[in-house]
PDB file of C-alpha atoms and ligand atoms in Angstrom:
ATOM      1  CA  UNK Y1056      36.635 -14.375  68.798  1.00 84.00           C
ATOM      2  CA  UNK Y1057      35.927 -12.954  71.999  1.00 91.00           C
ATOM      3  CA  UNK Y1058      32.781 -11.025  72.726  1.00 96.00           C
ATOM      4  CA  UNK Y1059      33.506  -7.100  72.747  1.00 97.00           C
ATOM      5  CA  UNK Y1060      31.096  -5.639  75.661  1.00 98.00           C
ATOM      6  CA  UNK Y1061      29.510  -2.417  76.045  1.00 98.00           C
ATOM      7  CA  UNK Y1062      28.317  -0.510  78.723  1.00 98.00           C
ATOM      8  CA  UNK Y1063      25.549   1.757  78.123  1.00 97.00           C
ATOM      9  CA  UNK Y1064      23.805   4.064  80.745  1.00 95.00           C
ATOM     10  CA  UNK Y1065      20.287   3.066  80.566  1.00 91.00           C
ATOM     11  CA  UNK Y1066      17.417   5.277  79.427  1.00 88.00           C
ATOM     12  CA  UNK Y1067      17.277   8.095  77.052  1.00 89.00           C
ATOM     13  CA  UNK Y1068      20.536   8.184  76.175  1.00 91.00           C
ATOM     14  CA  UNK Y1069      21.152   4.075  75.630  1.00 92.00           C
ATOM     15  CA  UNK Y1070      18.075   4.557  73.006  1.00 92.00           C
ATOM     16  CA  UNK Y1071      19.999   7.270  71.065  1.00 93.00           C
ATOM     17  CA  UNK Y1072      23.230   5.600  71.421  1.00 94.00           C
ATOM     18  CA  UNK Y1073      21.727   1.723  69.848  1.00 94.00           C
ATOM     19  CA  UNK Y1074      19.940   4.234  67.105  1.00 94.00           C
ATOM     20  CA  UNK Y1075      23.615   5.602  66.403  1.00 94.00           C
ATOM     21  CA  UNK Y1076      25.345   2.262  66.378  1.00 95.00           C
ATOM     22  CA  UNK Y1077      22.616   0.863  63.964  1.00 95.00           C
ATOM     23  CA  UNK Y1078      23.774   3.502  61.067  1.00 95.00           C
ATOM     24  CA  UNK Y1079      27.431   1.764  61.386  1.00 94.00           C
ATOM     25  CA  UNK Y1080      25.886  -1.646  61.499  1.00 94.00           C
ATOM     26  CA  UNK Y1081      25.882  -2.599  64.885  1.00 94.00           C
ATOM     27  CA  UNK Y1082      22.295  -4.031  65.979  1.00 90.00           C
ATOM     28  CA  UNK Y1083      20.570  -5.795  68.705  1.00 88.00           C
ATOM     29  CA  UNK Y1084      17.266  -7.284  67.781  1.00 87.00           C
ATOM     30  CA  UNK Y1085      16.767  -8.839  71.538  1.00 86.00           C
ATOM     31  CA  UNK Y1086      17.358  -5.144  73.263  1.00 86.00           C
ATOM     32  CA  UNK Y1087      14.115  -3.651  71.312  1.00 82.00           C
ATOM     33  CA  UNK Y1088      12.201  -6.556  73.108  1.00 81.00           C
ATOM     34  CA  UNK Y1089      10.768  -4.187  75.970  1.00 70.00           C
ATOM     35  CA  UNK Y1090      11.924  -6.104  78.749  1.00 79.00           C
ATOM     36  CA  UNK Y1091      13.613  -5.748  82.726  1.00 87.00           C
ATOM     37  CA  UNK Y1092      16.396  -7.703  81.088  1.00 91.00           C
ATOM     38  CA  UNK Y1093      19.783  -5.723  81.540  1.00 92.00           C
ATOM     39  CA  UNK Y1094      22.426  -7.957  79.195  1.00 94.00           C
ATOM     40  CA  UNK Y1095      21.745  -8.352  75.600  1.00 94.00           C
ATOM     41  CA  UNK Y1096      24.039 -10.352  72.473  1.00 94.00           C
ATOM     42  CA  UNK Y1097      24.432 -10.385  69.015  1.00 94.00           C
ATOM     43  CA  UNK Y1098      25.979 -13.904  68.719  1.00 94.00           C
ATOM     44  CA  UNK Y1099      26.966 -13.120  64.904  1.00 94.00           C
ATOM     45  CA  UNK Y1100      28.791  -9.856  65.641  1.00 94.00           C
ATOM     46  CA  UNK Y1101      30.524 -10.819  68.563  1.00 96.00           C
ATOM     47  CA  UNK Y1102      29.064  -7.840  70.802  1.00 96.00           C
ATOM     48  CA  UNK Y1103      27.241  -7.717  74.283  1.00 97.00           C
ATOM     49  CA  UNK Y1104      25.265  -4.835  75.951  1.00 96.00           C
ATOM     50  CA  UNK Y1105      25.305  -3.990  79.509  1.00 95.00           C
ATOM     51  CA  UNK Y1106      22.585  -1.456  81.020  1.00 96.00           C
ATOM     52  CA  UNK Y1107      23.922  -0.317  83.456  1.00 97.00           C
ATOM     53  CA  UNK Y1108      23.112   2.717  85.712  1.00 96.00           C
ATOM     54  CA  UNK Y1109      25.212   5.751  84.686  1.00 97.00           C
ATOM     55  CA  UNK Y1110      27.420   6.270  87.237  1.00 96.00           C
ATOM     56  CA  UNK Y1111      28.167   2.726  87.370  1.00 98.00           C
ATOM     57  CA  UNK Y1112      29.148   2.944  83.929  1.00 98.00           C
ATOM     58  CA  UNK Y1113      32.711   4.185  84.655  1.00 98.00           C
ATOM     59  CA  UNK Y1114      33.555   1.089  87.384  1.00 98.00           C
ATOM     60  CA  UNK Y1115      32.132  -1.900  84.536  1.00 98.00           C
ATOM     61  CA  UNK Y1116      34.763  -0.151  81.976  1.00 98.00           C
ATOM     62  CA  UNK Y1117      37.525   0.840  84.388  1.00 98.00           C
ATOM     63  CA  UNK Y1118      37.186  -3.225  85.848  1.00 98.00           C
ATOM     64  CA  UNK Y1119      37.289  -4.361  82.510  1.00 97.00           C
ATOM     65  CA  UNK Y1120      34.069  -6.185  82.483  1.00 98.00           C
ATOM     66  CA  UNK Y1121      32.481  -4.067  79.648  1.00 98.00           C
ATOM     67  CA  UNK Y1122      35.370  -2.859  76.941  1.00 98.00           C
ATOM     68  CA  UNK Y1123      33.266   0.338  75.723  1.00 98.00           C
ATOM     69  CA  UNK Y1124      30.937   2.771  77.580  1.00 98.00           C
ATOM     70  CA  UNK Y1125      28.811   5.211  76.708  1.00 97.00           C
ATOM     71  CA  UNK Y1126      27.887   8.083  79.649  1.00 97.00           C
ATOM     72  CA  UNK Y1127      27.919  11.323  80.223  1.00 97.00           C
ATOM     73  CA  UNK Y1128      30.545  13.851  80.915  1.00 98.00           C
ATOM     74  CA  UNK Y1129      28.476  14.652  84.233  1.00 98.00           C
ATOM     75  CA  UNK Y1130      29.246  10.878  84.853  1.00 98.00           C
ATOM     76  CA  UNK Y1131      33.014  10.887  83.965  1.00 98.00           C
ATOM     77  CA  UNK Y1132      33.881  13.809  85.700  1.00 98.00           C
ATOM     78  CA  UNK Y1133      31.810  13.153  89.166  1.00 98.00           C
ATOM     79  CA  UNK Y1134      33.388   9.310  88.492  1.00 98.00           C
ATOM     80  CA  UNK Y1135      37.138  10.676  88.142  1.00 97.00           C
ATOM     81  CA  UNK Y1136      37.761   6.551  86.780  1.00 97.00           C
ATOM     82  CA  UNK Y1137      40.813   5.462  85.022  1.00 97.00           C
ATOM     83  CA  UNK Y1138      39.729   5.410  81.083  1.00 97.00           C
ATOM     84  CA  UNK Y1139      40.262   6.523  77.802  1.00 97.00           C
ATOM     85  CA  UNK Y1140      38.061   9.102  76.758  1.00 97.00           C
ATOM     86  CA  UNK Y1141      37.660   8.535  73.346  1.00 96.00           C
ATOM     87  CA  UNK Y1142      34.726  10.284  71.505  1.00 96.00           C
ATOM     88  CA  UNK Y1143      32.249  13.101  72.227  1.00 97.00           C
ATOM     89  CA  UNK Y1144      28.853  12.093  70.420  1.00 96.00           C
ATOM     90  CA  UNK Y1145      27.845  15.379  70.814  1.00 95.00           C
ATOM     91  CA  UNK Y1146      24.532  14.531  72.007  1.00 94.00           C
ATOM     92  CA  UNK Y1147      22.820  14.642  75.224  1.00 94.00           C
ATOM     93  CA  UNK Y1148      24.001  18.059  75.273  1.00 96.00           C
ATOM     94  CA  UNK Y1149      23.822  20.032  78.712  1.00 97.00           C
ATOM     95  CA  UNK Y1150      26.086  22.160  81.269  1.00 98.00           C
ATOM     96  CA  UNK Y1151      27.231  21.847  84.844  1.00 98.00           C
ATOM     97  CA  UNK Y1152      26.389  24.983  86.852  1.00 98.00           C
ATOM     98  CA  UNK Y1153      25.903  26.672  90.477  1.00 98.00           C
ATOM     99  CA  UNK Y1154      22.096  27.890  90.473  1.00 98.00           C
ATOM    100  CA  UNK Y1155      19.736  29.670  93.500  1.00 98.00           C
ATOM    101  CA  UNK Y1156      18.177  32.661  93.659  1.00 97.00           C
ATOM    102  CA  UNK Y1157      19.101  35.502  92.297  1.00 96.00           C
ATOM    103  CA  UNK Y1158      19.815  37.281  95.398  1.00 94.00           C
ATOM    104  CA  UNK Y1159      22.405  34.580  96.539  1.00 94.00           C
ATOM    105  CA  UNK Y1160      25.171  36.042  94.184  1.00 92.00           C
ATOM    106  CA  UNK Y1161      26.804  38.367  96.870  1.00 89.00           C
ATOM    107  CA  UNK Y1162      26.839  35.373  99.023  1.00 89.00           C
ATOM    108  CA  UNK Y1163      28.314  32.877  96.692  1.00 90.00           C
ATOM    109  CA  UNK Y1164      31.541  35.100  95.582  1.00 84.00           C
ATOM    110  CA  UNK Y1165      31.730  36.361  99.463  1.00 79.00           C
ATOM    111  CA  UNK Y1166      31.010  33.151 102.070  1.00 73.00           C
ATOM    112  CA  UNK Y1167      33.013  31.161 103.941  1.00 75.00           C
ATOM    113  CA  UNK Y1168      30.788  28.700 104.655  1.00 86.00           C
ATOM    114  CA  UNK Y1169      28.147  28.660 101.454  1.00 95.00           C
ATOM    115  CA  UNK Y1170      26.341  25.359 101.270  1.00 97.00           C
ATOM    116  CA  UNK Y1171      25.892  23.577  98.231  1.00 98.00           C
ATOM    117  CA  UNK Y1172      23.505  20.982  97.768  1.00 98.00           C
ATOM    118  CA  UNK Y1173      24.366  18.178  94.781  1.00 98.00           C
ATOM    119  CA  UNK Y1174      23.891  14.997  93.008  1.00 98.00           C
ATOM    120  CA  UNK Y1175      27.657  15.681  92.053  1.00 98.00           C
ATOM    121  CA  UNK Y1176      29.949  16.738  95.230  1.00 98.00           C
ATOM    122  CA  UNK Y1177      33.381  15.941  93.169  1.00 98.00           C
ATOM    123  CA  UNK Y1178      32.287  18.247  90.758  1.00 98.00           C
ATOM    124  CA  UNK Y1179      31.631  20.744  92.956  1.00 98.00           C
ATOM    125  CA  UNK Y1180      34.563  20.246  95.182  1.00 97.00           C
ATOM    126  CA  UNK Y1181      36.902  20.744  91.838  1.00 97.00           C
ATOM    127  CA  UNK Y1182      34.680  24.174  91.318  1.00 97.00           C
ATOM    128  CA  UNK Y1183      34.968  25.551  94.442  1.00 95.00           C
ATOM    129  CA  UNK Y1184      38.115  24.312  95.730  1.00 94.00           C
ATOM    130  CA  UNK Y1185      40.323  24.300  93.193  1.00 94.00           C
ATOM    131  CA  UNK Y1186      38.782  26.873  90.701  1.00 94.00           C
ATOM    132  CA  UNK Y1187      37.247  29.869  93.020  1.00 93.00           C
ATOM    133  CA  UNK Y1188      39.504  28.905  96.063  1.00 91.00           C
ATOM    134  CA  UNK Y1189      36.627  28.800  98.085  1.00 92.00           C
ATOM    135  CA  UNK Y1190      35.617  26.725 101.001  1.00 89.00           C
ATOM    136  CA  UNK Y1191      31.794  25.070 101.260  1.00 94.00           C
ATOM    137  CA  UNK Y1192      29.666  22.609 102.677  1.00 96.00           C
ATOM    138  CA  UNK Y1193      28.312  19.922 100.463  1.00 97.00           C
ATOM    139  CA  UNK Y1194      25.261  18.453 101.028  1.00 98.00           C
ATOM    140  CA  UNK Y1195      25.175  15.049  98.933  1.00 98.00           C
ATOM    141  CA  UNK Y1196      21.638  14.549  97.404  1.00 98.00           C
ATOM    142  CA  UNK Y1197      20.383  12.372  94.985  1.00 97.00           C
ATOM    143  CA  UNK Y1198      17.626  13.585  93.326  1.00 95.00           C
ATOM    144  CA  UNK Y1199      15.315  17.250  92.920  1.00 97.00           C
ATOM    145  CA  UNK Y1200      18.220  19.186  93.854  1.00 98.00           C
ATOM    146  CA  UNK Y1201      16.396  22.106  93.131  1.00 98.00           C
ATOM    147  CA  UNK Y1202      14.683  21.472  96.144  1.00 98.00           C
ATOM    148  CA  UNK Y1203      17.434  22.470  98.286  1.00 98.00           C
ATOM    149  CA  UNK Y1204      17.542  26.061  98.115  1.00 98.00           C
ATOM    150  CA  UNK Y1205      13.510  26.383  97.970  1.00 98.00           C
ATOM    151  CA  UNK Y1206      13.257  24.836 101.547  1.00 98.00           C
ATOM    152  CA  UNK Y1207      16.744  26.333 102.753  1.00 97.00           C
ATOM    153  CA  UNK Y1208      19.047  23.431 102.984  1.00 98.00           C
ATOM    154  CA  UNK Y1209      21.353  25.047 100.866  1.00 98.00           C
ATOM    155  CA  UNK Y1210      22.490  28.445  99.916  1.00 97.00           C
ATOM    156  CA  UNK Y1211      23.259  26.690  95.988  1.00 98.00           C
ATOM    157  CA  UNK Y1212      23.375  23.764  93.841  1.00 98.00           C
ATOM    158  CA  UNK Y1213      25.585  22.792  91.701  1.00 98.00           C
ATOM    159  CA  UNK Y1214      23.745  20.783  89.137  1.00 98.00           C
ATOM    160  CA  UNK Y1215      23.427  19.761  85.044  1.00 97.00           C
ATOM    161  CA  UNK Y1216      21.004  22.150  83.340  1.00 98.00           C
ATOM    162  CA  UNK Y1217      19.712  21.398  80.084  1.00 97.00           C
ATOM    163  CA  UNK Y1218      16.667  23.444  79.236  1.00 97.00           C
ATOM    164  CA  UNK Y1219      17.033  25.389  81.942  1.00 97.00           C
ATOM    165  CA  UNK Y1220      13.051  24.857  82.827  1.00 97.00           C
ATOM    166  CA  UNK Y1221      13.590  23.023  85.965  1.00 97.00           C
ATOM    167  CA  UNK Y1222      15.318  25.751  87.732  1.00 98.00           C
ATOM    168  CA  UNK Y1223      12.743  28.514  86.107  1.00 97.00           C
ATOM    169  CA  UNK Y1224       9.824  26.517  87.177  1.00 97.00           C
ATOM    170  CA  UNK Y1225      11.494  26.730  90.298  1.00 97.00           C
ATOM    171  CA  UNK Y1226      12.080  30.579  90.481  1.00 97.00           C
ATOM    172  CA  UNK Y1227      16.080  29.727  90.333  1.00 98.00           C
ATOM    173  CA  UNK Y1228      18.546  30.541  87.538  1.00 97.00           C
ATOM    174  CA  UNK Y1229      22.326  29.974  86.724  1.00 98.00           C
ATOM    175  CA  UNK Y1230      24.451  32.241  88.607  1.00 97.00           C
ATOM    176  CA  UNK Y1231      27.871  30.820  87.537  1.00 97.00           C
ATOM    177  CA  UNK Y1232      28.653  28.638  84.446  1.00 97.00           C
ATOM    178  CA  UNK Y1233      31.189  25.431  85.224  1.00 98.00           C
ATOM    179  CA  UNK Y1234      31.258  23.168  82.194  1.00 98.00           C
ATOM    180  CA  UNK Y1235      29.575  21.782  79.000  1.00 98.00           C
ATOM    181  CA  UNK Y1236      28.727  18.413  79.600  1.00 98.00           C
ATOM    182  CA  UNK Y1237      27.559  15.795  76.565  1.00 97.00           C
ATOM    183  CA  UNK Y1238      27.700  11.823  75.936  1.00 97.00           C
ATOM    184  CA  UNK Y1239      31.116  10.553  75.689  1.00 97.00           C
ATOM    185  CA  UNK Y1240      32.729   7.001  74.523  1.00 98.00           C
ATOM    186  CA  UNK Y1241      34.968   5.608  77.109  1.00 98.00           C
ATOM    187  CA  UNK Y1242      37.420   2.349  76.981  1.00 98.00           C
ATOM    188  CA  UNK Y1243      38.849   0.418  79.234  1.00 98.00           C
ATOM    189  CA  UNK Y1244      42.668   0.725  78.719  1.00 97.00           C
ATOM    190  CA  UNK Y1245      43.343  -2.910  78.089  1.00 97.00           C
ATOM    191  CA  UNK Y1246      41.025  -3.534  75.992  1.00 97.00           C
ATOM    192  CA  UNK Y1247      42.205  -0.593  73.937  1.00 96.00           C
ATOM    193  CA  UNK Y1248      45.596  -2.843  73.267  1.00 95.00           C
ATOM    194  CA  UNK Y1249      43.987  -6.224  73.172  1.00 95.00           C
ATOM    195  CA  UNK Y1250      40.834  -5.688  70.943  1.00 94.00           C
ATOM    196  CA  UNK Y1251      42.516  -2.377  69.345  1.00 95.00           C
ATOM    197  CA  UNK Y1252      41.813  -3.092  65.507  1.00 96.00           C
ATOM    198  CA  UNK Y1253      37.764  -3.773  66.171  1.00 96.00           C
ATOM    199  CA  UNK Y1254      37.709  -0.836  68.550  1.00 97.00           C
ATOM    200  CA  UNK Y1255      39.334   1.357  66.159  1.00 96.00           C
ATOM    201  CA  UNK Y1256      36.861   0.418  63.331  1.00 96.00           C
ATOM    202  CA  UNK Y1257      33.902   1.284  65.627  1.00 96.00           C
ATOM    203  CA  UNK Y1258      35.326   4.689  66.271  1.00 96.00           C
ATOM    204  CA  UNK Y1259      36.216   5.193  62.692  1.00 96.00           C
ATOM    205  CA  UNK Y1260      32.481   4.204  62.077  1.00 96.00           C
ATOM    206  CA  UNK Y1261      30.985   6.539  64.732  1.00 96.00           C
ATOM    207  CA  UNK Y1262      32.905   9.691  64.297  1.00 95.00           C
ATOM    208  CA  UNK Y1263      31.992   9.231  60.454  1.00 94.00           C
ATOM    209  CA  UNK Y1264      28.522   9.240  61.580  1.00 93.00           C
ATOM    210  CA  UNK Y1265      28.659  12.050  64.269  1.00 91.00           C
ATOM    211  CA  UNK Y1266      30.764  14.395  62.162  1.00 87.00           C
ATOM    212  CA  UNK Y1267      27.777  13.575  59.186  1.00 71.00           C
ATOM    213  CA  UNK Y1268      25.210  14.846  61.915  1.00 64.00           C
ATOM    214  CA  UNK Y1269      26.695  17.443  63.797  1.00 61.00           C
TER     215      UNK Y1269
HETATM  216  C1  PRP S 354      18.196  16.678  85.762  1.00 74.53           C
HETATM  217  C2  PRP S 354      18.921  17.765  86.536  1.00 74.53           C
HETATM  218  C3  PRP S 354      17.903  18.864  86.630  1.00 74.53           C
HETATM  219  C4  PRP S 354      17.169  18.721  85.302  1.00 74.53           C
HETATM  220  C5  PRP S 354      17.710  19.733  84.319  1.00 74.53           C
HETATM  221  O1  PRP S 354      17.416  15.981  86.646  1.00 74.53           O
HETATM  222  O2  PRP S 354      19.354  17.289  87.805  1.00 74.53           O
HETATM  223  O3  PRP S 354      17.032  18.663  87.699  1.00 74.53           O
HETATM  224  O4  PRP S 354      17.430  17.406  84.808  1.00 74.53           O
HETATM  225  O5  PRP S 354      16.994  19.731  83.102  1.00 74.53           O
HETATM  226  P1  PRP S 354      16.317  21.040  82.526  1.00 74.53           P
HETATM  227  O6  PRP S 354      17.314  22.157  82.578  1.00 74.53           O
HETATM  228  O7  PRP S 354      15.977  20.677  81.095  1.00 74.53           O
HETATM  229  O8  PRP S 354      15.085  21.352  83.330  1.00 74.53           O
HETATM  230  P2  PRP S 354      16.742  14.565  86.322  1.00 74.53           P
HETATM  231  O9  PRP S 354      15.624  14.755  85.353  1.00 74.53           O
HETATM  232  O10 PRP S 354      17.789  13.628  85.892  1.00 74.53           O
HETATM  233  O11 PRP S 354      16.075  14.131  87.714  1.00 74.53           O
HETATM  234  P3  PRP S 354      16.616  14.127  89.232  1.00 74.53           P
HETATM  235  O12 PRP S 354      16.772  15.564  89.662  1.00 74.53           O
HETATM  236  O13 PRP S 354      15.560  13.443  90.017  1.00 74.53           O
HETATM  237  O14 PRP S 354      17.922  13.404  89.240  1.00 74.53           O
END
C-alpha cells in the first residue's frame, strides 16, 4: 500500500485538526513529540504528515506531493490552486473584510486611487475589481496589517478578522464585510481517482464527526 500524505498548516489549527482525526482513528504518536521535525508516519496506517506553512499548503496538494490538506479558506482563496475542495470543518472560524477608521467610509465607496494594505492582494483584487468595480493600490504586507492605516500607508486593509480585538485595540473597525472564511479539506485531483476508496472513508469519517460537533 502506498502511503496517503497530508498536508497540514502548522500551528493552531494542525493541533485541532490531529485532535479531529484521532476521534476517526487516525493517530500520530511521533507528532505529539514536541519537536522542529516537520514530516511525521504512522507505518501501520499507511499515513504521513507534512507541516507545512499555510499558504504553501495549496502548492504540496496541487503538486501532488501531499494527497490531503487541511488550510484555511483565507489560504485557498488568496492561493486560487487547482484542488478539490472537499469539506468545511467548520472550525477556525473567521471573515475576510476591508477595515480603517471610521471616517475612511466616504473614501472607500468614492476613490479612485484608495490604497489597501494586505497579507492577501488576490483577495482583495477579486473585492475590489471584480465585486465593487473599483480601482486601488495594493500594498503587499506580510504581517500587522493593522499597522498600515495607523501610520498612513494605506487608506484600508483588507484582512481576516476573528475576534475583532485586533482592529479595536487598534481604534479600527470593519467597514465592509467580504467573506466567511473557516478550515477546509482539500485533495489533490489525482489522488482523488487513485486512492479514492481510502479518501472517501476519511471523509465519511470526518463529516460524521463534524456534523456530531457542529
Ligand atoms: C490575524 C489577522 C489579524 C488578527 C485578527 O493576524 O491578520 O491581525 O489575526 O484576529 P482578531 O480579530 O481575533 O484580533 P495573525 O495573528 O495571524 O498575525 P499577523 O498579523 O502577524 O499575520
Amino acid at each position: 500500500m502506498e502511503y496517503l500524505t497530508f498536508a497540514l498548516a502548522k500551528g493552531r489549527l494542525a493541533d485541532k485538526t490531529m485532535e479531529l482525526l484521532e476521534k476517526i482513528g487516525i493517530t500520530c504518536d511521533e507528532m505529539k513529540e514536541n519537536s522542529r521535525k516537520l514530516i511525521f508516519t504512522n507505518e501501520d496506517l499507511k499515513l504521513k504528515f507534512f507541516l507545512a506553512k499555510a499558504s504553501d499548503v495549496p502548492t504540496y496538494v496541487e503538486s501532488g506531493t501531499a494527497d490531503i490538506g487541511i488550510v484555511g479558506k483565507d489560504t485557498l482563496l488568496e492561493e486560487g490552486r487547482n484542488l478539490y475542495e472537499v469539506m468545511d470543518l467548520k472550525m477556525g472560524k473567521c471573515r475576510f473584510a476591508v477595515a480603517g477608521y471610521r471616517e475612511t467610509v466616504a473614501k472607500l465607496n468614492n476613490s479612485l486611487d484608495l490604497r489597501v494594505a494586505t497579507k492577501y492582494p488576490n483577495v482583495a483584487k477579486e473585492y475590489f475589481y471584480q465585486k465593487k468595480h473599483q480601482t486601488i493600490e495594493i500594498i503587499k504586507l506580510h504581517g500587522s496589517v493593522e499597522l498600515a492605516p495607523i501610520v498612513g500607508l494605506s487608506d484600508v486593509i483588507v484582512d481576516i478578522v476573528e475576534t475583532g480585538s485586533t482592529l479595536k485595540a487598534n481604534g479600527l473597525e470593519v467597514l465592509a464585510d467580504i467573506c466567511p472564511v473557516s478550515a477546509r479539506v482539500v485533495v489533490n485531483r489525482g489522488s482523488m481517482k487513485l486512492e479514492h476508496e481510502r479518501i472517501a472513508e476519511i471523509m465519511y469519517g470526518l463529516r460524521k464527526t463534524v456534523g456530531e460537533n457542529s
